[in-house]
């Protein structure tokens, strides 16, 4: 259970039987003398701060069955040198390995689809830097002040939450086809970012991914994108047109809210929902090019999506409001 062994500073080893399926939050936090532990195969999640502050822990085996590693799960494990994450894991939460200062090697499988903010913050020995971009294995986790006109490595697979947040020197970025996900707040408030090219491998753009990128004038969204998160492009005030790729089914709340120069949108027939306020405060008129019929446009769930006048050009005619 939660905090079961928390603060047991003299505990040196633990054997957990295979019958155990859950290790609670902070279960071993502060067990500073604990040097090794084997997690049984029945465990499916390592919860928040489960091993936080286990400064003597040098190795740990994460079983193939664990699907998520909770926030700060191993934060402050300053003696931990290497971690192999099994193929079953899909998410690594915020600050999961925060300040693991001895960590030199991390293997992240392709099954991982999201890495939270600061998951490897303070892991100075594994930060691989190239053109001002910081990597852990094949994931982009952050940037330096030197990052400007960036093309990510062709073998990159994902961009962690907040990776380029408030990167003041970033002007353009090309995201290769190998990348499948762009995390929440990944490029928030990049104040001079003007040009973004998103490869065809990206399937999801996280919430607030480009919020506040006021100088963004051009963005190419790859054909693989199926999900655009809430407020993803909010307050990108110089963006004039956008083409939503075929495959996107939902445009979330406030996705383009505050894009005051946006006057032209291309929307594919795959879209079945435009959530309320998706295009709020995007000027007073809008031209929409829609790849379906008038009947299909009318069938889309889109209450309160845009407050001004608009013209929708469909395959069989035009709709005006």
XYZ file of C-alpha atoms in Angstrom:
321
model
C 0.000 0.000 0.000
C 0.852 3.699 -0.097
C 3.804 4.669 2.139
C 4.085 1.074 3.401
C 7.869 1.258 3.935
C 8.285 5.020 3.547
C 11.215 6.387 5.533
C 12.602 2.967 6.538
C 16.153 4.291 6.189
C 17.871 1.116 7.465
C 16.112 -1.262 5.060
C 18.739 -2.797 2.732
C 16.837 -5.378 0.658
C 13.293 -6.496 -0.105
C 11.936 -9.666 -1.696
C 8.448 -9.212 -3.118
C 6.578 -12.411 -4.071
C 4.954 -12.981 -7.461
C 1.493 -12.756 -5.913
C 1.877 -8.975 -5.484
C 0.199 -7.000 -8.293
C 0.352 -3.436 -6.960
C 2.982 -1.208 -5.327
C 1.384 1.916 -3.881
C 2.459 5.550 -4.027
C 5.562 6.324 -1.935
C 5.701 2.649 -0.868
C 9.518 2.723 -0.510
C 10.189 6.469 -0.623
C 13.139 7.549 1.496
C 14.509 4.018 1.924
C 18.015 5.415 1.506
C 19.848 2.158 2.381
C 17.921 0.029 -0.103
C 20.427 -1.159 -2.733
C 18.403 -3.565 -4.868
C 14.851 -4.719 -5.364
C 13.158 -7.106 -7.778
C 9.638 -6.186 -8.787
C 7.533 -9.294 -9.511
C 6.026 -9.970 -12.925
C 2.463 -9.485 -11.696
C 2.941 -5.746 -11.092
C 1.440 -3.598 -13.866
C 2.205 -0.088 -12.628
C 4.851 1.688 -10.573
C 3.008 4.525 -8.894
C 4.076 8.045 -8.035
C 7.153 8.397 -5.811
C 7.217 4.619 -5.234
C 11.032 4.619 -4.911
C 11.637 8.350 -4.567
C 14.748 9.166 -2.535
C 16.157 5.631 -2.586
C 19.636 7.124 -2.927
C 21.424 3.775 -2.415
C 19.527 1.935 -5.138
C 22.014 0.884 -7.832
C 19.876 -1.391 -9.957
C 16.256 -2.267 -10.465
C 14.472 -4.716 -12.736
C 11.212 -3.458 -14.193
C 9.170 -6.508 -15.244
C 7.554 -6.969 -18.631
C 3.979 -6.256 -17.618
C 4.378 -2.781 -16.169
C 2.487 -0.354 -18.410
C 3.251 2.973 -16.715
C 5.957 4.532 -14.564
C 4.410 7.128 -12.257
C 5.477 10.706 -11.573
C 8.712 10.924 -9.564
C 8.700 7.119 -9.252
C 12.529 7.002 -9.106
C 13.328 10.669 -8.442
C 16.427 11.198 -6.360
C 17.763 7.674 -6.921
C 21.218 9.192 -7.213
C 23.122 5.845 -7.348
C 21.015 4.306 -10.120
C 23.285 3.847 -13.164
C 21.164 2.177 -15.828
C 17.518 1.432 -16.560
C 15.956 -0.843 -19.151
C 12.284 -0.120 -19.701
C 10.321 -3.133 -21.013
C 8.176 -3.207 -24.156
C 4.987 -3.235 -22.081
C 5.456 0.357 -20.852
C 3.450 2.992 -22.745
C 3.897 6.077 -20.528
C 6.609 7.612 -18.370
C 5.144 10.329 -16.171
C 6.450 13.725 -15.023
C 9.836 13.724 -13.243
C 9.895 9.909 -13.186
C 13.718 9.816 -13.083
C 14.248 13.376 -11.852
C 17.758 13.982 -10.474
C 19.042 10.441 -11.056
C 22.505 11.977 -11.345
C 24.431 8.699 -11.878
C 22.174 7.392 -14.641
C 24.283 6.846 -17.764
C 22.154 4.481 -19.836
C 18.428 4.351 -20.568
C 16.692 2.152 -23.109
C 13.216 3.324 -24.065
C 11.135 0.898 -26.176
C 8.979 1.863 -29.150
C 5.886 1.032 -27.066
C 6.312 4.286 -25.099
C 4.001 6.948 -26.536
C 4.409 9.728 -23.955
C 7.115 11.079 -21.674
C 6.066 13.651 -19.103
C 7.630 16.988 -18.251
C 11.069 16.737 -16.655
C 11.065 12.932 -16.702
C 14.881 12.924 -16.976
C 15.625 16.379 -15.569
C 18.957 16.452 -13.748
C 20.207 13.258 -15.402
C 23.254 15.110 -16.703
C 25.202 11.989 -17.669
C 22.708 10.768 -20.276
C 21.715 14.021 -21.951
C 22.873 13.725 -25.549
C 22.985 17.182 -27.133
C 22.957 17.966 -30.847
C 22.266 21.394 -32.386
C 21.022 22.571 -29.019
C 18.516 19.721 -28.685
C 18.714 17.284 -25.756
C 17.927 13.598 -26.259
C 17.458 10.538 -24.086
C 17.712 7.477 -26.296
C 15.442 8.382 -29.251
C 13.272 10.881 -27.365
C 13.631 14.667 -27.436
C 13.456 15.922 -23.854
C 14.590 19.544 -24.019
C 16.599 22.273 -25.705
C 19.386 24.736 -24.958
C 19.487 28.463 -25.679
C 21.534 27.688 -28.802
C 18.614 25.885 -30.493
C 17.440 27.971 -33.454
C 16.773 26.391 -36.850
C 16.322 22.755 -35.830
C 15.964 19.504 -37.752
C 15.491 16.610 -35.369
C 17.413 13.363 -35.754
C 15.819 11.044 -38.288
C 15.572 8.251 -35.714
C 13.727 10.386 -33.146
C 10.476 8.755 -32.056
C 8.819 11.310 -29.787
C 8.902 14.809 -28.288
C 8.373 14.864 -24.527
C 5.954 17.193 -22.743
C 7.377 20.746 -22.459
C 10.497 19.744 -24.442
C 10.850 23.143 -26.190
C 8.709 25.151 -23.781
C 9.634 28.875 -23.928
C 12.696 28.158 -26.103
C 13.429 31.812 -26.847
C 15.800 31.264 -29.806
C 13.804 28.672 -31.756
C 12.777 30.016 -35.183
C 11.914 26.874 -37.148
C 11.722 23.129 -36.638
C 11.410 20.125 -38.911
C 9.981 17.000 -37.289
C 10.884 13.821 -39.189
C 8.528 11.000 -40.174
C 10.034 8.776 -37.471
C 8.396 10.865 -34.708
C 4.941 9.599 -33.715
C 3.895 11.981 -30.924
C 4.265 15.621 -29.896
C 3.740 16.024 -26.164
C 1.602 18.515 -24.270
C 3.063 22.046 -24.124
C 5.960 20.823 -26.295
C 6.466 24.222 -27.982
C 4.410 26.499 -25.736
C 5.325 30.195 -25.914
C 8.225 29.805 -28.342
C 8.036 33.506 -29.006
C 9.902 33.709 -32.344
C 8.972 30.335 -33.844
C 7.716 31.051 -37.373
C 7.805 27.774 -39.289
C 6.949 24.173 -38.329
C 6.949 21.059 -40.490
C 5.388 17.973 -38.892
C 6.267 14.634 -40.475
C 3.766 12.040 -41.632
C 4.603 9.698 -38.752
C 3.087 11.955 -36.089
C -0.323 10.684 -35.001
C -1.082 13.056 -32.122
C -0.417 16.699 -31.260
C -0.761 17.202 -27.524
C -2.810 19.804 -25.685
C -1.235 23.283 -25.613
C 1.542 22.016 -27.928
C 1.976 25.371 -29.731
C -0.017 27.713 -27.501
C 1.238 31.293 -27.531
C 3.514 30.887 -30.598
C 2.457 34.340 -31.783
C 4.933 34.567 -34.698
C 3.934 31.217 -36.202
C 2.902 31.923 -39.791
C 3.342 28.532 -41.417
C 2.714 24.986 -40.240
C 2.557 21.791 -42.257
C 0.690 18.994 -40.482
C 1.594 15.506 -41.663
C -0.957 13.065 -43.054
C -0.603 10.711 -40.099
C -2.146 13.060 -37.517
C -5.444 11.772 -36.135
C -5.732 13.901 -32.986
C -5.208 17.636 -32.337
C -5.381 18.383 -28.615
C -7.231 21.167 -26.830
C -5.633 24.618 -27.165
C -2.922 23.070 -29.369
C -2.567 26.242 -31.493
C -4.277 28.730 -29.202
C -3.193 32.352 -29.664
C -1.062 31.701 -32.755
C -2.174 35.122 -33.900
C -0.277 35.308 -37.234
C -1.479 31.979 -38.597
C -3.617 32.782 -41.661
C -4.627 29.354 -42.993
C -4.595 25.755 -41.866
C -5.129 22.427 -43.605
C -6.361 19.638 -41.333
C -5.073 16.320 -42.717
C -7.293 13.419 -43.682
C -7.505 11.053 -40.716
C -8.234 13.635 -38.016
C -11.577 12.774 -36.419
C -11.842 15.454 -33.735
C -10.674 19.062 -33.359
C -10.628 19.666 -29.621
C -11.834 22.632 -27.568
C -9.970 25.898 -28.264
C -7.541 24.098 -30.583
C -7.209 27.265 -32.697
C -8.778 29.747 -30.288
C -7.313 33.244 -30.572
C -5.774 32.686 -34.022
C -7.041 36.130 -34.950
C -5.566 36.181 -38.487
C -6.959 32.770 -39.431
C -9.430 33.176 -42.301
C -9.104 29.923 -44.250
C -9.475 26.294 -43.117
C -9.447 23.031 -45.049
C -11.294 20.269 -43.182
C -11.371 16.615 -44.314
C -14.421 14.359 -44.369
C -12.835 12.230 -41.612
C -13.667 14.912 -39.024
C -16.794 13.975 -37.086
C -16.546 16.492 -34.244
C -15.445 20.106 -33.869
C -15.591 20.814 -30.145
C -17.029 24.054 -28.758
C -14.765 27.097 -29.071
C -12.341 25.229 -31.379
C -12.073 28.375 -33.531
C -13.157 30.977 -30.990
C -11.856 34.532 -31.591
C -10.547 33.677 -35.070
C -11.787 36.899 -36.637
C -15.259 37.702 -37.937
C -15.391 35.588 -41.081
C -14.041 32.240 -42.224
C -13.680 30.375 -45.514
C -13.936 26.615 -45.097
C -13.073 24.050 -47.741
C -14.673 20.734 -46.833
C -13.946 17.443 -48.650
C -17.446 16.007 -48.067
C -21.004 16.830 -49.050
C -23.307 19.430 -47.519
C -25.193 16.656 -45.716
C -21.952 15.327 -44.234
C -20.986 18.812 -43.063
C -24.342 19.268 -41.382
C -23.881 15.903 -39.616
C -20.658 16.989 -37.909
C -21.057 17.743 -34.186
C -19.893 21.366 -34.032
C -22.016 23.450 -31.653
C -20.357 26.786 -30.901
C -17.272 26.042 -32.979
C -17.064 29.537 -34.542
C -18.931 32.712 -33.649
C -18.606 34.727 -36.877
C -19.837 34.396 -40.453
C -18.509 31.570 -42.591
C -18.748 30.025 -46.037
C -18.307 26.276 -46.435
C -17.472 24.974 -49.896
C -18.512 21.315 -50.121
C -18.281 18.838 -52.985
C -21.921 19.458 -53.919
C -22.358 23.143 -53.183
C -21.895 25.933 -50.671
C -23.255 26.616 -47.177
C -23.251 30.135 -45.771
C -23.878 31.554 -42.310
